[in-house]
Amino acid sequence: MEELTIDVIHEIANQLTRKDRLEFSLCCRRVFCIVSGERKLVECEERLRTREALSRAFSEKALKQPTVIVVERITVPVRTRRSLRIKTAYKKAVKAIVSDFSYDGELLAFSRGADAYVSPSNPVELFLCKLDDGGVSLIRRLTLDGNIGDLKVSRSGLFVAVRVLKSGDITVFNSVGDVISVQRTGRYTNVHGAQTAFTKEDDLLFLWDKPRSGWARGYPPVLYQSPPPFTKVVEMPSLPHAICENAQVCLQDCGILIFYEMERREAAVFRLMLTNNSVEYQRILRHKGVPANRWIKYYPRYIHEDLPNFRDWISWDCETLRGAKPRLHPRAETWFHCASRAARTCETQCFNLSGPWVFADFCVREETGWCVYALDSPHHEVQVAGVTNLLPFLEDSNPNTWGILSPKLDQSEEENGVDDVRSMG
Amino acid sequence: MTEKGRIVKMVSQDQEEFEVEYGVATMSTLIANVLQDVSEETTTVPIPNVNAQVLAKVIEYCRYHYEAKRIDQSEEDIERWNKDFMKVDNKTLFNILIAASFLDIADLLDLGCKTVAGMIKDKSVEQIRELFCIEGDFTEEQEAKMREENNWGSEMSQENNAAQ
């Protein structure tokens, strides 16, 4: 009975009379929880049981103490009118929001700045940091005009930023933050879902998401490829219409996987095979029946938990994310999910972030155990970006003991009134 | 290639290959979805969660029901066959259930769950534990308390029986 999945036990219980169901449920705690509807509890317990396996999956090089940097905290003035309070908080927060970040190996790059919908002309800041055993240090802080659609760090230390409101400029920086190339596509300048990725050969791939509304919605999605030295972008033909509905590009050993979620309650994974000047795509997984919750609909950085079942096909990496878009669903619970390909388990680890925190985004490197994340509070009063090591993080599920450290990014942080957030969580 | 003549190769967890007709394979919603998404040249579908012994049973079930539907087999014959099919040890039965759930074969999952429910019927908790080799992890007090808290179930059941 131990090996039966929650769904199967539930199905068996549904076939029983009330009396038999009671006897069945008293068999053991697990069955009782499932039958009595405390399914979530069992799910959590079962995920936690894989802790040992998961911990092993992370490198021994991982630091024993969590290290977290806080990028920003905004104290919101309390006003009597709620709408005013939210508006003020949001206005303040858009300047500080970590809009995107990328981490690969040693380098961490992140941007913070305006939300394109709110104040597209605001400058955006880019931070390039280095992560090592000693913690996090800032290499370069840059200010760019235009909004950042996406940014990525390559394995060899290049990092790229796409500016969606500047004629689709693709700016490539080297590992110390010098601009080495700017390319202008001149198309789709109001598209927000730009996605970039580096291949193992350091080719830059660049996908324009298909816009769902607005004047550009009639345009097809486009994938560009730009080999080093990134002076010319090549448009790849034959992208299917549906591939770019809220696309997320994720580079894996076997090709490029594009995760997308459509409004028709469907999520899918594509594998793209790149050859000289052409691209072939194959849909390798489709998941129907993705819950049509509001926050998933509008916040599609969500990979269904069934994905690990296909790990052998797609070299599934170790991150999933479920979280609420704060403005849409402020009281939603946020769970941190984590599963490991190396652990060879389909089960995931999860922690509930008690309190109103929601993940804006996160990524984790399996080799080092480093996890980079952005947290947000319901009305953007506080926005935190942090880096931490996952190993101790997983060993202690109490978020209060994550060990928040003072921000050490830049002197001007203090001048801006940024303070520590030890009370977080 | 037409779907009629299409053969699908299902590869079990232990790398055993099973050649199955397209119609039989697509009784699994999961496989149907996979095949719909890949090109027609793709014939191999890995089933990493199911071992060869269980996959063989699942294919046997699908093959029979596919044929039964095609030749319009009588309900009685199908029921009899189902009953015989489910005469397996508990371990195999559970594995079939897990496979049916994973492969999304609703009829097989339903049949398996009904079989297990039939085994549970009118048995005490101790008998169920013994039957399925479950180690109880409730103390006697906890069990008694839960029985008390949930006894509405048996009362209602008795009422229902009386009403019938």
Coordinates of C-alpha atoms in Angstrom, one line a residue:
Chain A
M1 CA 0.0 0.0 0.0
E2 CA 3.0 2.3 0.7
E3 CA 3.9 2.3 -3.0
L4 CA 0.4 3.4 -4.1
T5 CA 0.2 7.0 -5.2
I6 CA -2.1 9.5 -3.6
D7 CA -4.3 9.5 -6.6
V8 CA -4.8 5.8 -6.6
I9 CA -5.6 5.6 -2.9
H10 CA -8.0 8.4 -3.4
E11 CA -9.6 6.5 -6.2
I12 CA -9.9 3.3 -4.1
A13 CA -11.5 5.2 -1.3
N14 CA -14.0 6.6 -3.7
Q15 CA -15.2 3.1 -4.5
L16 CA -15.9 2.3 -0.8
T17 CA -18.9 2.7 1.3
R18 CA -18.6 5.1 4.3
K19 CA -18.1 2.3 6.8
D20 CA -15.4 0.6 4.7
R21 CA -13.8 3.9 4.0
L22 CA -13.4 4.5 7.7
E23 CA -11.8 1.1 8.3
F24 CA -9.5 1.7 5.3
S25 CA -8.5 5.1 6.4
L26 CA -7.5 3.8 9.9
C27 CA -5.0 1.5 8.3
C28 CA -2.2 4.0 8.7
R29 CA -1.6 7.7 8.9
R30 CA -0.8 8.2 5.3
V31 CA -4.0 6.6 4.1
F32 CA -6.0 8.5 6.7
C33 CA -4.7 11.8 5.6
I34 CA -5.4 11.0 1.9
V35 CA -8.9 9.7 2.6
S36 CA -9.8 12.4 5.0
G37 CA -8.9 15.1 2.5
E38 CA -5.6 16.2 4.0
R39 CA -4.0 15.3 0.8
K40 CA -1.7 18.3 0.8
L41 CA -0.3 17.3 4.1
V42 CA 0.7 13.9 2.7
E43 CA 2.2 15.5 -0.3
C44 CA 4.4 17.6 1.8
E45 CA 5.4 14.8 4.1
E46 CA 6.3 12.6 1.1
R47 CA 8.4 15.3 -0.5
L48 CA 10.2 16.0 2.8
R49 CA 11.0 12.3 2.9
T50 CA 13.2 12.7 -0.1
R51 CA 15.3 15.3 1.7
E52 CA 18.2 13.0 2.2
A53 CA 18.3 12.0 -1.4
L54 CA 18.1 15.5 -2.5
S55 CA 20.8 16.8 -0.3
R56 CA 23.1 14.2 -1.7
A57 CA 22.4 15.5 -5.1
F58 CA 24.0 18.8 -4.4
S59 CA 27.7 19.2 -4.6
E60 CA 29.9 18.7 -1.6
K61 CA 31.4 22.0 -2.5
A62 CA 28.3 23.7 -1.3
L63 CA 28.7 26.1 1.6
K64 CA 27.5 25.0 4.9
Q65 CA 26.1 28.4 5.9
P66 CA 23.4 30.1 3.9
T67 CA 24.4 33.4 2.4
V68 CA 21.8 35.9 1.4
I69 CA 22.1 39.3 0.0
V70 CA 19.2 41.7 0.2
V71 CA 19.0 44.0 -2.7
E72 CA 16.2 46.3 -1.8
R73 CA 13.6 47.0 0.8
I74 CA 11.1 49.8 0.6
T75 CA 9.3 51.1 3.6
V76 CA 5.8 52.0 2.5
P77 CA 4.2 55.0 4.1
V78 CA 0.9 54.0 5.7
R79 CA -2.0 56.0 4.3
T80 CA -5.6 55.8 5.3
R81 CA -7.0 55.0 1.9
R82 CA -6.0 51.5 0.8
S83 CA -6.0 52.2 -2.9
L84 CA -3.7 55.1 -2.4
R85 CA -1.4 53.0 -0.3
I86 CA -1.2 50.3 -2.9
K87 CA -0.6 52.8 -5.7
T88 CA 2.2 54.5 -3.7
A89 CA 3.8 51.3 -2.8
Y90 CA 3.7 50.1 -6.4
K91 CA 5.0 53.3 -7.8
K92 CA 7.9 53.2 -5.3
A93 CA 8.5 49.5 -5.9
V94 CA 8.7 49.6 -9.7
K95 CA 12.0 51.4 -9.4
A96 CA 13.4 48.7 -7.1
I97 CA 11.9 45.6 -8.5
V98 CA 14.4 43.0 -9.6
S99 CA 12.9 42.4 -13.0
D100 CA 15.1 39.6 -14.0
F101 CA 18.2 37.7 -13.2
S102 CA 20.4 35.0 -14.5
Y103 CA 23.1 32.9 -12.8
D104 CA 25.5 30.4 -14.4
G105 CA 28.6 29.2 -12.7
E106 CA 30.2 32.1 -10.9
L107 CA 28.4 35.1 -12.4
L108 CA 25.1 36.5 -11.3
A109 CA 23.5 39.2 -13.3
F110 CA 20.3 40.9 -12.5
S111 CA 18.4 43.9 -13.5
R112 CA 16.1 46.2 -11.6
G113 CA 14.0 49.0 -12.8
A114 CA 10.8 50.0 -14.4
D115 CA 7.9 47.7 -15.3
A116 CA 7.3 48.4 -19.0
Y117 CA 3.6 48.9 -18.4
V118 CA 4.1 51.5 -15.8
S119 CA 7.0 53.7 -16.7
P120 CA 8.8 52.4 -19.8
S121 CA 11.1 55.4 -20.0
N122 CA 12.7 54.9 -16.6
P123 CA 16.2 53.7 -16.6
V124 CA 17.0 50.2 -15.7
E125 CA 20.0 49.1 -13.7
L126 CA 22.0 46.1 -14.4
F127 CA 24.2 44.4 -11.7
L128 CA 26.9 42.0 -12.5
C129 CA 28.1 40.1 -9.4
K130 CA 30.4 37.3 -8.7
L131 CA 29.6 34.4 -6.4
D132 CA 32.2 32.3 -4.7
D133 CA 32.9 30.6 -1.4
G134 CA 33.4 34.0 0.1
G135 CA 30.0 35.3 -0.8
V136 CA 28.8 37.8 -3.3
S137 CA 30.7 40.7 -4.7
L138 CA 29.6 43.4 -7.2
I139 CA 31.7 43.6 -10.3
R140 CA 29.8 46.3 -12.2
R141 CA 26.7 48.4 -11.9
L142 CA 25.3 49.8 -15.2
T143 CA 22.4 52.0 -16.1
L144 CA 20.6 51.4 -19.4
D145 CA 17.7 53.3 -20.9
G146 CA 14.8 51.2 -22.1
N147 CA 13.3 48.2 -20.5
I148 CA 14.9 44.9 -20.0
G149 CA 13.0 42.0 -21.7
D150 CA 15.4 39.3 -20.6
L151 CA 19.0 38.8 -19.6
K152 CA 21.1 35.7 -19.4
V153 CA 24.6 34.8 -18.3
S154 CA 26.5 32.3 -20.5
R155 CA 28.8 29.6 -19.1
S156 CA 31.8 31.5 -20.4
G157 CA 30.9 34.6 -18.6
L158 CA 29.2 36.7 -21.2
F159 CA 26.0 38.3 -20.4
V160 CA 23.3 39.7 -22.6
A161 CA 20.4 42.0 -22.1
V162 CA 17.5 42.5 -24.5
R163 CA 15.9 45.9 -24.4
V164 CA 12.3 45.6 -25.7
L165 CA 11.6 49.3 -25.9
K166 CA 14.6 50.3 -27.8
S167 CA 13.9 48.7 -31.2
G168 CA 14.8 45.3 -29.8
D169 CA 18.4 46.1 -28.9
I170 CA 20.4 43.1 -27.9
T171 CA 23.3 44.2 -25.8
V172 CA 26.1 41.7 -25.1
F173 CA 28.5 42.4 -22.3
N174 CA 31.7 40.6 -21.3
S175 CA 32.4 39.3 -17.9
V176 CA 33.5 42.6 -16.5
G177 CA 30.5 44.5 -17.8
D178 CA 32.0 46.1 -21.0
V179 CA 29.6 46.3 -23.9
I180 CA 31.0 44.1 -26.7
S181 CA 28.1 44.2 -29.1
V182 CA 24.8 45.9 -29.7
Q183 CA 22.4 44.5 -32.3
R184 CA 19.2 46.1 -33.4
T185 CA 16.5 43.9 -34.7
G186 CA 14.1 46.8 -35.2
R187 CA 11.0 44.6 -34.8
Y188 CA 8.4 44.0 -32.2
T189 CA 9.4 46.8 -30.1
N190 CA 6.6 46.5 -27.6
V191 CA 6.8 42.8 -27.0
H192 CA 7.4 42.0 -23.4
G193 CA 8.1 38.3 -23.5
A194 CA 11.5 38.4 -25.1
Q195 CA 13.6 35.4 -24.1
T196 CA 17.3 34.8 -24.6
A197 CA 19.6 31.8 -24.1
F198 CA 23.1 30.8 -24.8
T199 CA 24.0 27.5 -26.3
K200 CA 26.9 25.5 -25.1
E201 CA 28.9 26.9 -28.0
D202 CA 28.0 30.4 -26.8
D203 CA 25.7 31.0 -29.7
L204 CA 23.1 33.5 -28.6
L205 CA 19.5 32.5 -29.2
F206 CA 16.9 35.1 -28.9
L207 CA 13.2 34.5 -29.0
W208 CA 10.5 37.1 -29.3
D209 CA 7.4 35.9 -27.6
K210 CA 4.2 36.2 -29.6
P211 CA 2.2 39.1 -28.2
R212 CA -1.3 38.2 -27.2
S213 CA -2.7 41.7 -27.6
G214 CA -1.9 45.0 -29.0
W215 CA -0.9 46.1 -32.5
A216 CA 1.9 43.5 -32.8
R217 CA -0.3 40.4 -32.1
G218 CA -0.6 39.6 -35.8
Y219 CA 3.2 39.1 -36.1
P220 CA 4.5 35.6 -35.9
P221 CA 6.9 34.6 -33.1
V222 CA 10.5 34.8 -34.2
L223 CA 13.6 33.1 -33.1
Y224 CA 17.0 34.6 -33.9
Q225 CA 20.4 33.0 -33.7
S226 CA 23.6 35.0 -33.4
P227 CA 26.9 33.2 -33.3
P228 CA 29.9 35.0 -31.8
P229 CA 31.0 37.7 -32.1
F230 CA 27.3 38.6 -32.1
T231 CA 27.5 41.1 -34.9
K232 CA 24.7 39.6 -37.0
V233 CA 21.4 38.1 -36.0
V234 CA 19.9 35.4 -38.2
E235 CA 16.2 34.9 -38.2
M236 CA 15.3 31.2 -37.9
P237 CA 12.3 30.1 -39.9
S238 CA 9.3 27.9 -39.1
L239 CA 8.4 28.6 -35.6
P240 CA 4.9 27.3 -34.8
H241 CA 2.4 29.8 -33.7
A242 CA 1.7 28.3 -30.4
I243 CA 5.2 27.8 -29.3
C244 CA 5.6 31.3 -27.9
E245 CA 2.5 31.7 -25.8
N246 CA 4.2 33.0 -22.7
A247 CA 7.4 31.1 -23.6
Q248 CA 10.2 30.4 -21.2
V249 CA 13.4 29.3 -22.7
C250 CA 15.5 26.9 -20.9
L251 CA 18.8 25.5 -22.2
Q252 CA 19.4 21.8 -21.6
D253 CA 21.9 19.3 -22.8
C254 CA 19.6 17.9 -25.4
G255 CA 18.7 21.2 -27.0
I256 CA 16.6 24.2 -26.2
L257 CA 13.4 23.5 -24.3
I258 CA 10.7 26.1 -24.4
F259 CA 8.2 25.9 -21.7
Y260 CA 5.0 27.6 -22.4
E261 CA 1.6 27.8 -20.9
M262 CA -1.4 28.6 -22.9
E263 CA -4.6 30.0 -21.7
R264 CA -6.3 26.8 -22.9
R265 CA -5.1 25.1 -19.7
E266 CA -2.3 23.4 -21.5
A267 CA 1.5 23.4 -20.9
A268 CA 4.1 22.0 -23.2
V269 CA 7.8 21.4 -23.7
F270 CA 9.5 21.7 -27.0
R271 CA 12.9 20.6 -28.0
L272 CA 14.6 22.7 -30.6
M273 CA 17.3 21.3 -32.7
L274 CA 19.5 23.8 -34.4
T275 CA 21.4 23.2 -37.5
N276 CA 23.1 25.7 -39.9
N277 CA 20.6 28.4 -40.4
S278 CA 17.6 26.3 -39.7
V279 CA 15.7 25.0 -36.7
E280 CA 13.6 22.0 -36.2
Y281 CA 11.2 21.7 -33.3
Q282 CA 9.5 18.8 -31.7
R283 CA 6.8 18.9 -29.0
I284 CA 8.0 16.3 -26.6
L285 CA 5.6 16.8 -23.8
R286 CA 2.2 18.3 -23.4
H287 CA 0.4 18.5 -20.2
K288 CA -3.3 19.1 -20.4
G289 CA -5.5 20.3 -17.5
V290 CA -3.1 22.8 -16.0
P291 CA -5.2 24.4 -13.3
A292 CA -6.7 27.6 -14.6
N293 CA -6.0 29.5 -11.5
R294 CA -5.7 33.2 -12.0
W295 CA -2.1 33.4 -10.9
I296 CA -1.0 30.6 -13.1
K297 CA -2.8 32.2 -16.1
Y298 CA -1.1 35.5 -15.6
Y299 CA 2.1 34.3 -14.1
P300 CA 3.2 31.4 -16.2
R301 CA 6.6 30.7 -14.8
Y302 CA 5.2 27.4 -13.8
I303 CA 6.3 24.0 -14.7
H304 CA 3.9 21.2 -13.8
E305 CA 5.2 18.8 -11.3
D306 CA 4.6 15.9 -13.6
L307 CA 7.6 16.9 -15.6
P308 CA 10.1 14.9 -13.6
N309 CA 8.4 11.8 -14.9
F310 CA 9.9 12.6 -18.2
R311 CA 13.4 13.3 -16.9
D312 CA 15.0 10.7 -19.0
W313 CA 13.7 12.2 -22.1
I314 CA 14.5 15.7 -21.6
S315 CA 17.3 15.9 -19.0
W316 CA 15.0 17.7 -16.8
D317 CA 16.8 20.1 -14.6
C318 CA 16.1 20.8 -11.0
E319 CA 13.8 23.7 -10.7
T320 CA 10.1 24.2 -10.5
L321 CA 8.3 27.2 -9.2
R322 CA 4.9 27.9 -8.0
G323 CA 3.9 31.3 -6.8
A324 CA 1.4 34.0 -7.0
K325 CA 1.5 37.2 -8.8
P326 CA 1.2 39.5 -5.7
R327 CA -1.3 41.9 -7.1
L328 CA -3.5 39.2 -8.4
H329 CA -3.6 36.8 -5.5
P330 CA -2.0 38.4 -2.4
R331 CA -3.0 35.7 0.0
A332 CA -1.8 32.7 -2.0
E333 CA 0.7 30.4 -0.4
T334 CA 4.0 30.3 -2.0
W335 CA 5.9 27.0 -2.2
F336 CA 9.4 26.4 -3.0
H337 CA 9.7 23.3 -5.1
C338 CA 12.9 21.6 -5.8
A339 CA 13.7 18.3 -7.4
S340 CA 16.9 16.9 -8.6
R341 CA 17.8 15.1 -11.7
A342 CA 20.9 13.8 -10.0
A343 CA 18.8 12.4 -7.1
R344 CA 17.1 10.3 -9.7
T345 CA 13.8 10.8 -8.0
C346 CA 10.5 12.0 -9.4
E347 CA 9.5 13.5 -6.1
T348 CA 10.1 17.1 -5.3
Q349 CA 11.0 18.9 -2.2
C350 CA 8.9 21.8 -1.1
F351 CA 8.7 24.4 1.5
N352 CA 6.0 26.8 2.2
L353 CA 7.1 30.3 2.6
S354 CA 5.1 31.4 5.5
G355 CA 3.8 34.9 5.3
P356 CA 2.9 36.8 2.2
W357 CA 6.1 36.3 0.3
V358 CA 5.9 35.3 -3.3
F359 CA 8.6 34.2 -5.6
A360 CA 9.2 36.6 -8.4
D361 CA 11.7 34.3 -9.9
F362 CA 14.5 31.9 -9.0
C363 CA 17.1 29.7 -10.5
V364 CA 19.4 27.1 -9.0
R365 CA 22.7 25.5 -10.2
E366 CA 22.8 21.9 -9.3
E367 CA 26.6 21.7 -9.4
T368 CA 27.2 24.3 -6.7
G369 CA 23.9 24.3 -4.8
W370 CA 23.7 28.1 -5.2
C371 CA 20.1 29.4 -5.5
V372 CA 19.3 32.8 -6.7
Y373 CA 15.8 34.2 -6.0
A374 CA 13.7 37.2 -5.9
L375 CA 10.9 37.5 -3.3
D376 CA 8.1 39.9 -3.4
S377 CA 5.5 41.0 -0.9
P378 CA 1.8 41.4 -1.9
H379 CA 1.9 45.0 -2.8
H380 CA 5.5 45.4 -3.6
E381 CA 6.2 47.0 -0.2
V382 CA 9.3 44.9 0.1
Q383 CA 11.2 43.4 -2.7
V384 CA 14.1 41.2 -2.0
A385 CA 16.6 39.5 -4.2
G386 CA 18.8 37.0 -2.6
V387 CA 21.3 34.4 -3.3
T388 CA 21.7 31.5 -1.0
N389 CA 23.1 28.0 -1.0
L390 CA 20.5 25.4 -1.2
L391 CA 22.0 22.7 0.9
P392 CA 21.5 24.3 4.3
F393 CA 18.4 25.9 3.0
L394 CA 16.9 22.4 2.5
E395 CA 18.1 21.1 5.8
D396 CA 16.2 23.7 7.6
S397 CA 12.7 24.3 6.4
N398 CA 12.1 27.2 8.8
P399 CA 12.4 30.4 6.7
N400 CA 13.0 32.5 9.8
T401 CA 16.5 30.9 10.1
W402 CA 17.6 31.6 6.5
G403 CA 20.1 34.1 7.8
I404 CA 19.6 37.3 6.0
L405 CA 22.7 39.4 5.7
S406 CA 23.1 43.1 5.1
P407 CA 23.3 44.3 1.5
K408 CA 26.8 44.8 0.4
L409 CA 26.3 45.7 -3.2
D410 CA 27.0 49.3 -3.3
Q411 CA 27.5 52.3 -1.1
S412 CA 24.7 54.2 -2.7
E413 CA 22.3 51.5 -1.4
E414 CA 22.5 53.0 2.0
E415 CA 22.0 56.5 0.7
N416 CA 18.8 55.3 -0.9
G417 CA 17.5 54.3 2.5
V418 CA 17.9 50.6 2.0
D419 CA 18.0 48.7 5.3
D420 CA 18.4 45.2 6.4
V421 CA 15.5 42.9 6.5
R422 CA 16.3 40.5 9.3
S423 CA 12.7 40.4 10.2
M424 CA 11.8 38.9 6.8
G425 CA 9.5 35.8 6.9
Chain B
M1 CA 1.9 5.7 -42.6
T2 CA -1.8 5.2 -41.6
E3 CA -2.7 4.9 -38.0
K4 CA -4.1 1.4 -38.7
G5 CA -0.9 -0.2 -39.6
R6 CA 1.2 1.9 -37.3
I7 CA 3.2 0.0 -34.7
V8 CA 4.3 1.6 -31.5
K9 CA 7.3 0.3 -29.6
M10 CA 6.9 0.7 -25.9
V11 CA 10.1 0.5 -23.8
S12 CA 9.7 -0.5 -20.2
Q13 CA 11.8 0.7 -17.3
D14 CA 14.0 -2.4 -17.6
Q15 CA 14.5 -1.7 -21.4
E16 CA 12.3 -4.4 -22.6
E17 CA 10.5 -3.6 -25.9
F18 CA 6.9 -4.3 -26.6
E19 CA 5.5 -3.8 -30.1
V20 CA 1.9 -2.7 -29.9
E21 CA -0.7 -1.7 -32.5
Y22 CA -1.4 2.0 -32.6
G23 CA -5.0 1.6 -31.5
V24 CA -4.0 -0.5 -28.5
A25 CA -1.3 1.9 -27.4
T26 CA -3.5 4.9 -27.6
M27 CA -5.9 3.5 -25.1
S28 CA -3.5 5.2 -22.8
T29 CA -4.2 8.9 -22.9
L30 CA -0.6 9.6 -22.0
I31 CA 0.7 7.7 -25.0
A32 CA -2.0 9.1 -27.3
N33 CA -0.9 12.6 -26.4
V34 CA 2.8 11.7 -26.9
L35 CA 2.1 10.1 -30.3
Q36 CA 0.0 13.1 -31.3
D37 CA 2.9 15.4 -30.6
V38 CA 5.7 13.6 -32.3
S39 CA 6.3 12.9 -36.0
E40 CA 4.9 9.7 -37.5
E41 CA 8.4 8.3 -37.9
T42 CA 8.7 8.2 -34.1
T43 CA 7.7 4.8 -33.0
T44 CA 9.4 4.3 -29.7
V45 CA 7.8 5.5 -26.5
P46 CA 9.8 5.0 -23.3
I47 CA 7.7 4.2 -20.3
P48 CA 10.3 4.8 -17.5
N49 CA 8.0 4.2 -14.6
V50 CA 6.7 0.8 -15.5
N51 CA 8.6 -2.5 -15.5
A52 CA 8.3 -5.1 -18.2
Q53 CA 6.1 -7.5 -16.2
V54 CA 3.6 -4.9 -15.4
L55 CA 3.7 -3.3 -18.8
A56 CA 3.0 -6.7 -20.3
K57 CA -0.1 -7.0 -18.2
V58 CA -1.2 -3.5 -19.1
I59 CA -0.8 -4.2 -22.8
E60 CA -2.7 -7.5 -22.4
Y61 CA -5.6 -5.5 -20.9
C62 CA -5.5 -2.9 -23.6
R63 CA -5.2 -5.4 -26.4
Y64 CA -8.2 -7.4 -25.1
H65 CA -10.4 -4.4 -24.7
Y66 CA -9.4 -3.0 -28.0
E67 CA -10.4 -6.2 -29.7
A68 CA -13.5 -6.6 -27.5
K69 CA -14.7 -3.2 -28.7
R70 CA -13.9 -4.0 -32.3
I71 CA -15.8 -7.3 -32.4
D72 CA -18.5 -6.0 -30.0
Q73 CA -17.9 -8.6 -27.3
S74 CA -20.7 -9.1 -24.8
E75 CA -20.7 -7.3 -21.5
E76 CA -20.7 -10.6 -19.6
D77 CA -17.7 -11.9 -21.4
I78 CA -15.8 -8.7 -20.8
E79 CA -16.7 -8.8 -17.1
R80 CA -15.6 -12.4 -16.8
W81 CA -12.3 -11.6 -18.5
N82 CA -11.8 -8.6 -16.3
K83 CA -12.3 -10.7 -13.2
D84 CA -9.8 -13.3 -14.4
F85 CA -7.4 -10.6 -15.4
M86 CA -7.4 -9.1 -11.9
K87 CA -6.6 -12.5 -10.2
V88 CA -3.0 -11.5 -9.4
D89 CA -1.0 -11.1 -6.2
N90 CA -1.4 -7.8 -4.4
K91 CA 2.0 -6.5 -5.4
T92 CA 1.2 -7.0 -9.1
L93 CA -2.2 -5.5 -8.6
F94 CA -0.8 -2.4 -7.0
N95 CA 1.8 -2.1 -9.7
I96 CA -1.0 -2.3 -12.3
L97 CA -2.8 0.4 -10.5
I98 CA 0.2 2.7 -10.5
A99 CA 0.9 2.0 -14.1
A100 CA -2.8 2.7 -15.1
S101 CA -2.6 5.9 -13.2
F102 CA 0.6 7.0 -14.8
L103 CA -0.4 5.9 -18.3
D104 CA -3.8 7.4 -17.8
I105 CA -5.9 4.4 -18.7
A106 CA -9.1 5.3 -16.9
D107 CA -10.9 2.0 -17.3
L108 CA -8.0 -0.1 -16.0
L109 CA -7.6 2.2 -13.1
D110 CA -11.3 2.0 -12.3
L111 CA -11.2 -1.8 -12.6
G112 CA -8.2 -2.1 -10.3
C113 CA -9.6 0.3 -7.7
K114 CA -12.9 -1.6 -7.7
T115 CA -10.9 -4.8 -7.2
V116 CA -9.1 -3.4 -4.2
A117 CA -12.3 -1.9 -2.9
G118 CA -13.9 -5.4 -3.2
M119 CA -11.1 -6.9 -1.1
I120 CA -11.5 -4.2 1.5
K121 CA -15.3 -4.6 1.7
D122 CA -16.6 -5.6 5.2
K123 CA -13.2 -6.1 6.6
S124 CA -11.9 -4.6 9.9
V125 CA -8.9 -2.4 10.0
E126 CA -6.8 -5.2 11.3
Q127 CA -7.8 -7.5 8.5
I128 CA -7.1 -4.8 5.9
R129 CA -3.7 -4.2 7.4
E130 CA -3.0 -7.9 7.3
L131 CA -4.2 -8.2 3.8
F132 CA -2.1 -5.5 2.4
C133 CA 0.9 -5.9 4.9
I134 CA 0.4 -2.4 6.2
E135 CA 2.1 -1.5 9.5
G136 CA -0.4 0.5 11.6
D137 CA 1.2 3.7 12.9
F138 CA -1.7 4.9 15.1
T139 CA -1.7 4.2 18.8
E140 CA -4.8 2.5 20.2
E141 CA -5.9 5.7 21.8
Q142 CA -5.5 7.7 18.5
E143 CA -7.4 5.0 16.6
A144 CA -10.2 5.0 19.2
K145 CA -10.3 8.8 19.1
M146 CA -10.5 8.9 15.3
R147 CA -13.1 6.2 15.3
E148 CA -15.2 8.3 17.6
E149 CA -14.7 11.5 15.6
N150 CA -15.5 9.7 12.4
N151 CA -18.2 7.4 13.6
W152 CA -20.8 9.3 11.7
G153 CA -19.8 7.2 8.7
S154 CA -20.8 3.9 10.3
E155 CA -23.9 5.4 11.8
M156 CA -25.0 6.7 8.5
S157 CA -24.1 3.5 6.8
Q158 CA -26.2 1.6 9.3
E159 CA -29.1 4.0 8.7
N160 CA -28.7 3.5 5.0
N161 CA -28.7 -0.2 5.4
A162 CA -31.8 0.0 7.6
A163 CA -33.5 2.2 5.0
Q164 CA -32.8 -0.3 2.3

